[in-house]
Short mmCIF file of C-alpha atoms in Angstrom, two decimals:
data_model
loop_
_atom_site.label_atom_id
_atom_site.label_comp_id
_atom_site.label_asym_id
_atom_site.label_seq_id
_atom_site.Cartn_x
_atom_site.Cartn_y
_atom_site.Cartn_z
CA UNK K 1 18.12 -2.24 4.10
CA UNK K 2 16.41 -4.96 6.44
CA UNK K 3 16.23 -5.37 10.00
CA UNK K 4 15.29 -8.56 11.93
CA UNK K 5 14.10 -9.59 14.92
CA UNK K 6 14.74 -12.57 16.73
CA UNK K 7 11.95 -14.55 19.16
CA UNK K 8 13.28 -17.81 20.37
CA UNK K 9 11.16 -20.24 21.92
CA UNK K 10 13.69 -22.04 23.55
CA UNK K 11 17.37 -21.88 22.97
CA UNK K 12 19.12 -21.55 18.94
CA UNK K 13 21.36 -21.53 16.81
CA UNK K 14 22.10 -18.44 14.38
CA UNK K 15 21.59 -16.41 11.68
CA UNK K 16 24.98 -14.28 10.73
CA UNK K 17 24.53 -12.62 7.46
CA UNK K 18 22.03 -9.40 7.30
CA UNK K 19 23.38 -8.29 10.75
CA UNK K 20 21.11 -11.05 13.01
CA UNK K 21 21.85 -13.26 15.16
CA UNK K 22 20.05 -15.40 18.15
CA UNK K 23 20.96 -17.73 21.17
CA UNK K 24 18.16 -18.18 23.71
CA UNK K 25 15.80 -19.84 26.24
CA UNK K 26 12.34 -18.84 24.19
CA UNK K 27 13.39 -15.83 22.53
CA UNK K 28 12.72 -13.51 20.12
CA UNK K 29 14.86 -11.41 17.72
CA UNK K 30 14.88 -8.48 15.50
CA UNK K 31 17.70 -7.74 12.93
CA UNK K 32 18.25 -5.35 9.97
CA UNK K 33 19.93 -7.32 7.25
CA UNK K 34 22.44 -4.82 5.74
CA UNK K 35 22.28 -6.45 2.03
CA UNK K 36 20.98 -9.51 -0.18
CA UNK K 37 24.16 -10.58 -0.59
CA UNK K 38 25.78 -13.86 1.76
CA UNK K 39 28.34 -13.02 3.44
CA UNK K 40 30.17 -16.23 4.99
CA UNK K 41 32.43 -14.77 7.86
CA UNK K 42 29.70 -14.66 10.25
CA UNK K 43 28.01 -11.42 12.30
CA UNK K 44 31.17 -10.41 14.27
CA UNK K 45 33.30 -10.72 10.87
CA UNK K 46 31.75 -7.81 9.65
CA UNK K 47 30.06 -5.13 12.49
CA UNK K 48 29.10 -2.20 10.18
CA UNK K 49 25.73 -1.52 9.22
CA UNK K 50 24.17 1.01 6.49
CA UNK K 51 21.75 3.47 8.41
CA UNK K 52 20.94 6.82 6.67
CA UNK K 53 22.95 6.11 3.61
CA UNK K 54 25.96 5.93 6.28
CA UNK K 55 28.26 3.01 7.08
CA UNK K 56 27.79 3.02 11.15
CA UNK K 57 29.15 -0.01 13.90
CA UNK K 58 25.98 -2.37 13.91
CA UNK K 59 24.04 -1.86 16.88
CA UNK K 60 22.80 -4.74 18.87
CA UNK K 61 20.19 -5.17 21.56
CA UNK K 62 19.75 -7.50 24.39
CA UNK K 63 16.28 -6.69 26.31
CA UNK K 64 17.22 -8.23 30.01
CA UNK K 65 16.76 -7.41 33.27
CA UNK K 66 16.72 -9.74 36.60
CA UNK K 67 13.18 -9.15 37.32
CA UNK K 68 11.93 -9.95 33.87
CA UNK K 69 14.24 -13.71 34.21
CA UNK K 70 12.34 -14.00 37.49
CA UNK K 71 8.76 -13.05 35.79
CA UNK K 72 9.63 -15.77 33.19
CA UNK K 73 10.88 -17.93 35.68
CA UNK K 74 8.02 -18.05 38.14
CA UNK K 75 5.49 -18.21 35.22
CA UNK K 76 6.81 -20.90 33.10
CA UNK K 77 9.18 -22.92 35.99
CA UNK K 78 6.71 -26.02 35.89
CA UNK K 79 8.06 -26.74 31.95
CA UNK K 80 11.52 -24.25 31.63
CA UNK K 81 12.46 -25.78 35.46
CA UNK K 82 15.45 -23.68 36.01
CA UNK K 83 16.84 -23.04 32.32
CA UNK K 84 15.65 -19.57 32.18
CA UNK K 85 18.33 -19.30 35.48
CA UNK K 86 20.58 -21.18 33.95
CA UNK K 87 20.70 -19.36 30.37
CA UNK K 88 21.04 -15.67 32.50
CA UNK K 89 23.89 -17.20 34.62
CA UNK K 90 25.86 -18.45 31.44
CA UNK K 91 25.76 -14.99 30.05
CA UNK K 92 26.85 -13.73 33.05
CA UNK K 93 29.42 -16.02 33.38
CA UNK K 94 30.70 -15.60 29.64
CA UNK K 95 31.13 -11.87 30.32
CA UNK K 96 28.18 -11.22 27.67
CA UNK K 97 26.30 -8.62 30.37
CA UNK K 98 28.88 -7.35 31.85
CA UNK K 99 30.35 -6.80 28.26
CA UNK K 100 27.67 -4.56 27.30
CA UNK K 101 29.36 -1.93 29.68
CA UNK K 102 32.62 -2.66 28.14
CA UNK K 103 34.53 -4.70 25.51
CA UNK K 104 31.70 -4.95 23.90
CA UNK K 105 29.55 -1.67 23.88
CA UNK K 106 30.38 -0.34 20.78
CA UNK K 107 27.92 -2.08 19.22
CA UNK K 108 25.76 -4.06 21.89
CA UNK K 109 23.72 -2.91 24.59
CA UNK K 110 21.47 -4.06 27.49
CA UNK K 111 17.71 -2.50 27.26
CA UNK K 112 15.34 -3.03 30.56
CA UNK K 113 11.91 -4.77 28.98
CA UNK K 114 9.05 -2.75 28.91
CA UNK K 115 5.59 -4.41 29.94
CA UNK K 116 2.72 -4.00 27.80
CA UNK K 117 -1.00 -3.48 28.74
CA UNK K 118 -4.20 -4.98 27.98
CA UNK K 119 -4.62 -2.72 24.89
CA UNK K 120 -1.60 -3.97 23.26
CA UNK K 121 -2.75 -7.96 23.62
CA UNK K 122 -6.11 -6.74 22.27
CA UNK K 123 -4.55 -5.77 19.43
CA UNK K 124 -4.46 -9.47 18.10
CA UNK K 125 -6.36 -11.34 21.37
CA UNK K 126 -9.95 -11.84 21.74
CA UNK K 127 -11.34 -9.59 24.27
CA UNK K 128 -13.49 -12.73 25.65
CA UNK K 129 -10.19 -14.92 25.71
CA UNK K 130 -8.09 -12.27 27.73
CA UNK K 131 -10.98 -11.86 29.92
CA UNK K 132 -10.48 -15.42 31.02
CA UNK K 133 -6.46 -15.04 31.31
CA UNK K 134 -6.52 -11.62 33.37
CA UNK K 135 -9.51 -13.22 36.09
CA UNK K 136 -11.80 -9.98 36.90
CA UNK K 137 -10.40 -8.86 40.36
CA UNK K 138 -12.47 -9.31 43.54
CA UNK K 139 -14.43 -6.05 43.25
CA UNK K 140 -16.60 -7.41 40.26
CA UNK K 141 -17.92 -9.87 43.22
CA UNK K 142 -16.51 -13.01 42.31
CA UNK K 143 -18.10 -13.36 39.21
CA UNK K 144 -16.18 -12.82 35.57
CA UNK K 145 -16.90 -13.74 31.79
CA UNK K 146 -20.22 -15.45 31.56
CA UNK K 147 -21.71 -14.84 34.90
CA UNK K 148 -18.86 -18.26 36.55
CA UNK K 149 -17.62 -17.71 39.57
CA UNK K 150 -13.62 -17.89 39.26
CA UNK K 151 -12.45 -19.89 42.16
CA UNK K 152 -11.49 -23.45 43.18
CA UNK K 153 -14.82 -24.74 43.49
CA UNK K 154 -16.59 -23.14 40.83
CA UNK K 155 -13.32 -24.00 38.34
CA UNK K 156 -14.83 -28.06 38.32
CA UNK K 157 -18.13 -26.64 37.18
CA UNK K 158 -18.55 -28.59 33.50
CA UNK K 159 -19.59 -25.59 32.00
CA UNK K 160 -16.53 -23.96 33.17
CA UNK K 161 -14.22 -27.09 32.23
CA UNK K 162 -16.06 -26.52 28.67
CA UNK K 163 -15.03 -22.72 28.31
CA UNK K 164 -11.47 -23.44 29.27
CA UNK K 165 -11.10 -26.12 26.94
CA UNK K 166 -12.41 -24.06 24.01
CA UNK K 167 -9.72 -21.59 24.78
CA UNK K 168 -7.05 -23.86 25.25
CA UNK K 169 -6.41 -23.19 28.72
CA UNK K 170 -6.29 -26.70 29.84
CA UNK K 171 -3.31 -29.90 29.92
CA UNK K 172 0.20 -27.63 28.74
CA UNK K 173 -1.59 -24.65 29.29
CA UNK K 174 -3.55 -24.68 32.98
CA UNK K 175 -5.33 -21.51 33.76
CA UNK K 176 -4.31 -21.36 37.51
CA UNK K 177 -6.87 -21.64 40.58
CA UNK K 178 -4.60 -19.97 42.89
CA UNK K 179 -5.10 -16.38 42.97
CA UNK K 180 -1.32 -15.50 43.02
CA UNK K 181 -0.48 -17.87 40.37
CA UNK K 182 -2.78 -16.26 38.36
CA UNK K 183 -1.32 -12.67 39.12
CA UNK K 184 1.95 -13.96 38.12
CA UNK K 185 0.70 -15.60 34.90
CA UNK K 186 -1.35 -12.65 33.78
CA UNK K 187 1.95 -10.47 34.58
CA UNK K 188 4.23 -13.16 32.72
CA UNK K 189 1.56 -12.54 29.68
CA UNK K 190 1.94 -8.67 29.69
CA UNK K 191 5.51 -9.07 30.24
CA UNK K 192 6.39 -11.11 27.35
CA UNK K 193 4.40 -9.65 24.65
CA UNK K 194 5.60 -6.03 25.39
CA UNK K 195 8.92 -7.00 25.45
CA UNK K 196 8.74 -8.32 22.17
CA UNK K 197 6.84 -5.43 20.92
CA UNK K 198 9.62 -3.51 22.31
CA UNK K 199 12.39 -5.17 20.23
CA UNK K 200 10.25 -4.24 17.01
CA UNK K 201 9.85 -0.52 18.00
CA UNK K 202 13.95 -0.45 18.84
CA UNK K 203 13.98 -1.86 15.40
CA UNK K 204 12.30 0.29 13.75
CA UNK K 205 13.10 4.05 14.77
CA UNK K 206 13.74 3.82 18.79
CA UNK K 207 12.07 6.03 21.12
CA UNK K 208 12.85 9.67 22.91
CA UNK K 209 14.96 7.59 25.55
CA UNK K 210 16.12 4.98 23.14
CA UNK K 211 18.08 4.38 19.94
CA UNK K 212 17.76 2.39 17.09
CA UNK K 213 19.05 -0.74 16.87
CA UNK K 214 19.84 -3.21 13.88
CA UNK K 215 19.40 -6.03 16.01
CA UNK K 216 17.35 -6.92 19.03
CA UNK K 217 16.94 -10.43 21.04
CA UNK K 218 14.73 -11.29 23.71
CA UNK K 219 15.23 -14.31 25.13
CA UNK K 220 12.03 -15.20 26.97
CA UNK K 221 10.10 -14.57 23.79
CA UNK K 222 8.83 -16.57 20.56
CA UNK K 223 5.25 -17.97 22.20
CA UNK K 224 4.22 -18.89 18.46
CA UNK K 225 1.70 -21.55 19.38
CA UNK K 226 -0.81 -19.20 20.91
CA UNK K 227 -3.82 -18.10 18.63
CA UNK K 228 -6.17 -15.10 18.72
CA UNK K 229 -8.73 -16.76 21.35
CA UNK K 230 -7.12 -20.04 22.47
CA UNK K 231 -4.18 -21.13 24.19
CA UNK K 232 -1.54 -24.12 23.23
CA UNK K 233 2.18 -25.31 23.42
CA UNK K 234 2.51 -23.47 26.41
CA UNK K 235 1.89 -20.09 25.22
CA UNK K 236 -0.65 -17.99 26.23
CA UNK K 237 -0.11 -14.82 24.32
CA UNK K 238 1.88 -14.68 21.02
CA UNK K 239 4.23 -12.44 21.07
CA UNK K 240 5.67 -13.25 17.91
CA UNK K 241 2.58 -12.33 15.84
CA UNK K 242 2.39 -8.88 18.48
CA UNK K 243 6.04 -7.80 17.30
CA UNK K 244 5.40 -8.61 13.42
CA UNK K 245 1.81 -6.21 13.99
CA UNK K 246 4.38 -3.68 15.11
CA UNK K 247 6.89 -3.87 12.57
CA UNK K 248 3.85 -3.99 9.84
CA UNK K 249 2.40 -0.26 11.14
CA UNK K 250 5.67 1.25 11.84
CA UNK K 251 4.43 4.53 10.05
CA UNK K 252 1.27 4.73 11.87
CA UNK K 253 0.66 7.75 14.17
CA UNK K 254 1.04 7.07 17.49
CA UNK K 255 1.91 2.96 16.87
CA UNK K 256 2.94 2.69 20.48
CA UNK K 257 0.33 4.80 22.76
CA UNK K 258 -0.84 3.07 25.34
CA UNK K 259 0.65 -0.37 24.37
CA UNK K 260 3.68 -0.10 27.61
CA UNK K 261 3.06 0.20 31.23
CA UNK K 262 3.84 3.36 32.62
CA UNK K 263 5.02 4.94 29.14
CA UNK K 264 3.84 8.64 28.07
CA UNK K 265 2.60 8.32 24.51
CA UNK K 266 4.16 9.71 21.35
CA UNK K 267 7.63 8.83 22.19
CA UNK K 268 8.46 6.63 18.79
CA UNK K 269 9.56 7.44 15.58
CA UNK K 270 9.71 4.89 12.34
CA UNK K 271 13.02 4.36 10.04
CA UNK K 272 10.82 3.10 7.54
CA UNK K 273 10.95 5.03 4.11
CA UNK K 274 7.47 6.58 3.05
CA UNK K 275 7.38 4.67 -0.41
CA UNK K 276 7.37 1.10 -0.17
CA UNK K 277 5.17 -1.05 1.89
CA UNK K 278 6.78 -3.21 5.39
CA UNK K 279 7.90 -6.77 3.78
CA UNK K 280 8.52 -8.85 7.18
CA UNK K 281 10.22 -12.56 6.94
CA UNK K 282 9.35 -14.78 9.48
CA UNK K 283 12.02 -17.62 10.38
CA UNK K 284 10.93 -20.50 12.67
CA UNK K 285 13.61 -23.17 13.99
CA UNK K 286 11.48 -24.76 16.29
CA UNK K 287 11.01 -28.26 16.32
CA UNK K 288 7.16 -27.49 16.55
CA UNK K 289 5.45 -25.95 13.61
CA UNK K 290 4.30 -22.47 14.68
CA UNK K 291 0.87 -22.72 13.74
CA UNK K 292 -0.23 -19.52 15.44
CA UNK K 293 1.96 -17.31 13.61
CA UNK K 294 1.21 -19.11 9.95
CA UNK K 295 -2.55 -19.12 10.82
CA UNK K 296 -2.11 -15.23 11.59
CA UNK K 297 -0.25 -14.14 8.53
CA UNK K 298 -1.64 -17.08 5.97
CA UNK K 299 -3.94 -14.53 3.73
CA UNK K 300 -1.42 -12.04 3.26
CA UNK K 301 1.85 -11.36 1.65
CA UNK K 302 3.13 -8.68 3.35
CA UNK K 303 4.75 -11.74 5.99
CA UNK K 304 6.72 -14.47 4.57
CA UNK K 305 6.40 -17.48 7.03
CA UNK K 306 9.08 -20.08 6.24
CA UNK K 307 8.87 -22.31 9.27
CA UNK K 308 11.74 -25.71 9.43
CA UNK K 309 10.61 -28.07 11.90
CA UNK K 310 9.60 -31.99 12.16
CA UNK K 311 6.02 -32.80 10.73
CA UNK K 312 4.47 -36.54 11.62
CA UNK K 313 1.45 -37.99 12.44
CA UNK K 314 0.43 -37.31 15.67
CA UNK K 315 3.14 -35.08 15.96
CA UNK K 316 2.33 -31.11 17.57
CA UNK K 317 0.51 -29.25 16.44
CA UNK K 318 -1.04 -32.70 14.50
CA UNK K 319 -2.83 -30.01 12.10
CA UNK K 320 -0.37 -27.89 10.51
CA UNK K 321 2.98 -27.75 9.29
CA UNK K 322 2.74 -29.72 5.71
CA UNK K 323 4.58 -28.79 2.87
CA UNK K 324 1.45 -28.48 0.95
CA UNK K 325 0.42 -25.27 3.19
CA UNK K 326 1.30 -22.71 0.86
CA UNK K 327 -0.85 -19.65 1.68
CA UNK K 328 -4.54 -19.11 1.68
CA UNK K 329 -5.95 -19.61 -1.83
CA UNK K 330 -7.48 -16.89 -3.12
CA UNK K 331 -5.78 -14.50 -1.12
CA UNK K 332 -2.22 -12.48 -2.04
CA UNK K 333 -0.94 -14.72 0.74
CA UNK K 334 -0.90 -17.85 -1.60
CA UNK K 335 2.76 -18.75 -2.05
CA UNK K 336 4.15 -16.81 0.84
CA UNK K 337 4.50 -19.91 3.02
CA UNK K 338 7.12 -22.04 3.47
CA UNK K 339 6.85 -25.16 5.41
CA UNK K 340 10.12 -27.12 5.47
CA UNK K 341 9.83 -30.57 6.84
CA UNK K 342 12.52 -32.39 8.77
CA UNK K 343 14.00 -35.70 8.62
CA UNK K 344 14.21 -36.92 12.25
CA UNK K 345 18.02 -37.20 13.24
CA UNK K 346 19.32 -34.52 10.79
CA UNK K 347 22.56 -33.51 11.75
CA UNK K 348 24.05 -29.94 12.69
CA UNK K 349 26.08 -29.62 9.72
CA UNK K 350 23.01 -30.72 6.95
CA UNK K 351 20.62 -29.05 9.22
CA UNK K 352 23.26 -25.05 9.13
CA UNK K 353 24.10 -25.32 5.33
CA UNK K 354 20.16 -25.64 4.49
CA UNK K 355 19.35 -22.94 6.63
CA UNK K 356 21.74 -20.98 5.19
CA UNK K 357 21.19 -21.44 1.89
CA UNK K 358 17.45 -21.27 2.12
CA UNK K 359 18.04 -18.36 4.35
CA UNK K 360 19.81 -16.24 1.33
CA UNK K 361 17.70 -17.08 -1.40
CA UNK K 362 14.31 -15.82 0.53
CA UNK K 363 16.40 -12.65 1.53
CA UNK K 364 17.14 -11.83 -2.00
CA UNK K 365 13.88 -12.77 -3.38
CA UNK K 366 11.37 -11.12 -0.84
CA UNK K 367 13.83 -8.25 -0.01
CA UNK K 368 12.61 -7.57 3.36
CA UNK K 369 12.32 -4.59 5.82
CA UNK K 370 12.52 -6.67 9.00
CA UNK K 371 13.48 -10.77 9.80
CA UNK K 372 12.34 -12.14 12.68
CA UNK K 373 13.42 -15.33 14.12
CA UNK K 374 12.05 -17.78 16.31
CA UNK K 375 14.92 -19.86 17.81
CA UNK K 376 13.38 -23.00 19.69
CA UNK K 377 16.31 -25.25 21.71
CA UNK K 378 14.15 -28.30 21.08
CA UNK K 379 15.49 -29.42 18.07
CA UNK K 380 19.39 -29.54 19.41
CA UNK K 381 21.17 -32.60 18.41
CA UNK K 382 21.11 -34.79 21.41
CA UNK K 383 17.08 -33.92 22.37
CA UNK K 384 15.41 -37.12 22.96
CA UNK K 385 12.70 -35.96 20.99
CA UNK K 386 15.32 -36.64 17.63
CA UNK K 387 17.46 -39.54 19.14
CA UNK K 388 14.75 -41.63 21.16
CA UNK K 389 14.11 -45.44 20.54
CA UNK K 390 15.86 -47.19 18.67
CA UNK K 391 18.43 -44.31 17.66
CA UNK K 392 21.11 -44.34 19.93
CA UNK K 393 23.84 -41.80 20.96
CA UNK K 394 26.60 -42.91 18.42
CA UNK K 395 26.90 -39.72 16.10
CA UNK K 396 26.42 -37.13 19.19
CA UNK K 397 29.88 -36.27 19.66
CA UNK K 398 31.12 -33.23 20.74
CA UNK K 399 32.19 -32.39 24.24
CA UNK K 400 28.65 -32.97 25.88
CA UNK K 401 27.82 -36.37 27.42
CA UNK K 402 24.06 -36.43 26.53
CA UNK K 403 22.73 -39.10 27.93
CA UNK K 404 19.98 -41.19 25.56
CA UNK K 405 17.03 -42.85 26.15
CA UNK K 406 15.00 -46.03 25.35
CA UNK K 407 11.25 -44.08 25.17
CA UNK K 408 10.64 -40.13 23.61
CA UNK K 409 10.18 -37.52 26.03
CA UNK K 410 7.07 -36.76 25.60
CA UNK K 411 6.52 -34.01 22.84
CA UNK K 412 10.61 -32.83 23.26
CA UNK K 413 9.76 -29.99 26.10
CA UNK K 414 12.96 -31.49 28.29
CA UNK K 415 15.77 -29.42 27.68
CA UNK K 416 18.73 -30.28 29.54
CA UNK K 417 21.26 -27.54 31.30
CA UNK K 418 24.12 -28.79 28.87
CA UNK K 419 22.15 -28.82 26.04
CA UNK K 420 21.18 -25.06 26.59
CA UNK K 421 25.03 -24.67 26.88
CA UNK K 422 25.87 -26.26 23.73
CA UNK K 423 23.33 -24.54 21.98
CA UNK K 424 25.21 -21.23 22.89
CA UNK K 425 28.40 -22.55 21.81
CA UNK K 426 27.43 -23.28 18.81
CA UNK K 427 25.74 -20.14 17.78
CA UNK K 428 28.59 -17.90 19.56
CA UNK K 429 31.02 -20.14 17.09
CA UNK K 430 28.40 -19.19 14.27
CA UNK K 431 28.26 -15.94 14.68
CA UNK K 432 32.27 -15.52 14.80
CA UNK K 433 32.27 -16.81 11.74
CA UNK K 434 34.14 -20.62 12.57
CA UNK K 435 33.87 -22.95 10.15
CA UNK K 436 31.05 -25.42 10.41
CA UNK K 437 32.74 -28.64 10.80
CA UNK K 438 34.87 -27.16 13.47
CA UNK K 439 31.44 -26.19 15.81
CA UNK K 440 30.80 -29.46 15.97
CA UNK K 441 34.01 -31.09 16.77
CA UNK K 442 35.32 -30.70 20.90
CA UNK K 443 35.88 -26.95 21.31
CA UNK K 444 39.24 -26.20 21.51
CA UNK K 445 41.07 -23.30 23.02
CA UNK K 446 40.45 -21.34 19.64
CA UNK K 447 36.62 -21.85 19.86
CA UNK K 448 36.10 -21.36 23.56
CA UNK K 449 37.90 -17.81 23.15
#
């Protein structure tokens, strides 16, 4: 009996058998896999789950709420532009959230997010390193971590320059001068990570005021670049390695005290049996190695990190992601990473029938209590980070017009509005169970419905 979570850092495709399933701007999931066995017809083919030695109507979990889009939004708008707006208004649109009130609520719900505190990012974060992130208010005179001043001036000091760039919080990851901006970002920080850590605690047992669920997405989530003390890829805080913590202490007293805003503590239980100890298996489709999750989880095997994505020279994160990376020798955590390599232009139908068959086999073998997914959009066919120079538009096809490019887009952050759209096509189509070669021919009437 598994469960899963999915985290997507941008926008995915999906994972049907074992109850899971993910389509996102930067999300995350969680999702109990009901067996070991593959089960072709997709996650709407077949909505029952086994809870309690009971067959029950799989119960699915989208954390959303307007003001957590607009956190996102406001926090990450100078990379995401408006896709975080877009992704919200598709779903809208498609009748997904008003469908959790009605054709669809007998197995998936809306949850509001829950913000976390400090306490729950110092559960993985350096104290030193969140210092520098939250900016000590006013009160403390100006002054915060080290004696510098934090403020416009004082931010071009060298020393200063040389603390931020030790943390990371420089280039794709500015820490802000402006004292609103940094409000927002510190808010974004707490925002994302409890939300995540939310989805594993509806995974794993619910709350007073909340059930259990088999499956649980959040969209804004999967920040897997992020390290203990230092910043990178855009992500400040990792939520991905905050939700995995969670899942991993399920039966602990008291897991969840003080780690939400606002929350009374004691209010969780755990599903977990008493006997065997939490096997979580991490999934990564981004195009960018997630070397803050593997570097987390690389001494132990009580996470298996299998992480597809493309690996060159130069390529980010330029030190991590081989093959070779196999777990920290001399540690239980040596062969409990996978690092899976991709050919640049793979196509969607090579790129689904790996997946899936890789998928399976590390179900059955590891057997775990919880998958979690990380679902990045940047490795969509048509992303100029895949079909730049040289490559051309000629196998694209489909019903999108992407339009091609002579140079690469930098490191592949440009996602466009219809390749967000796609992406949710094709994982809706997925996760109904329609056969592969159809997803990627022009949707007819069949699909779209």
């Amino acid at each position: 009996h598994t469960s899963s979570i999915h985290i997507n850092d941008s926008s995915d495709l999906s994972l049907h058998s074992h109850q899971s399933f993910s389509i996102t701007v930067n999300p995350a999931i969680v999702a109990k896999p009901e067996s070991s066995e593959s089960d072709q017809r997709g996650l709407l083919a077949h909505t029952q789950s086994h809870r309690n030695g009971k067959k029950t109507n799989i119960k699915i979990a989208l954390l959303h709420s307007p003001s957590h889009t607009q956190i996102i939004y406001h926090a990450m708008k100078y990379i995401h532009r408006d896709r975080d707006l877009l992704l919200e208004s598709l779903l809208k649109w498609c009748g997904i959230l008003q469908g959790a009130k009605g054709s669809l609520s007998s197995f998936f719900g809306i949850s509001h997010p829950k913000r976390g505190t400090r306490k729950l990012l110092q559960s993985f974060h350096a104290a030193n390193y969140l210092d520098l992130l939250e900016y000590p208010p006013s009160e403390q005179n100006g002054f915060g971590i080290d004696g510098f001043r934090h403020d416009h001036d004082a931010i071009n000091n060298p020393e200063i320059q040389a603390l931020l760039a030790k943390h990371g919080l420089e280039d794709d990851c500015p820490l802000p001068t402006d004292s609103n901006a940094r409000k927002i970002l510190w808010k974004y920080c707490l925002s994302v990570a409890g939300t995540s850590w939310h989805a594993a605690s509806l995974l794993m047992g619910g709350s007073a005021d909340e059930d259990e669920r088999d499956v649980v997405i959040h969209w804004g989530g999967g920040r897997h670049h992020s390290h203990s003390d230092k910043a990178g890829g855009f992500c400040y805080v990792n939520d991905v390695v905050l939700a995995i913590h969670r899942l991993l202490h399920s039966r602990a007293n008291g897991v969840d005290d003080g780690m939400f805003a606002g929350i009374p503590d004691n209010q969780t239980s755990s599903s977990l049996g008493d006997k065997s100890t939490p096997r979580i298996l991490y999934i990564d489709l981004d195009i960018h190695h997630p070397d803050g999750v593997q570097s987390a989880f690389y001494s132990t095997d009580q996470v298996f990190t299998a992480s597809f994505h493309r690996f060159a020279p130069g390529f980010f994160p330029a030190l991590s992601g081989s093959i070779r990376e196999k777990g920290g020798s001399g540690t239980t955590g040596l062969g409990y990473n996978l690092n899976v390599p991709l050919p640049a232009g793979i196509g969607d139908v090579a790129f689904i029938r790996m997946f899936r068959r890789l998928l399976f086999g590390l179900v059955k073998s590891y057997d775990p209590h919880a998958v979690v997914l990380c679902l990045g959009a940047d490795g969509l066919k048509g992303d100029e980070l895949i079909f730049g120079s040289g490559r051309g538009c000629d196998n694209l096809g489909g019903f999108v017009d992407f339009e091609c490019t002579s140079t690469l887009s930098g490191e592949g952050w440009n996602l466009s509005p219809e390749g967000l759209a796609e992406c949710v096509r094709i994982a809706a189509a997925l996760c109904a169970g329609v056969n592969d070669v159809a997803i990627l021919s022009a949707p007819s009437k069949e699909v779209i419905d």
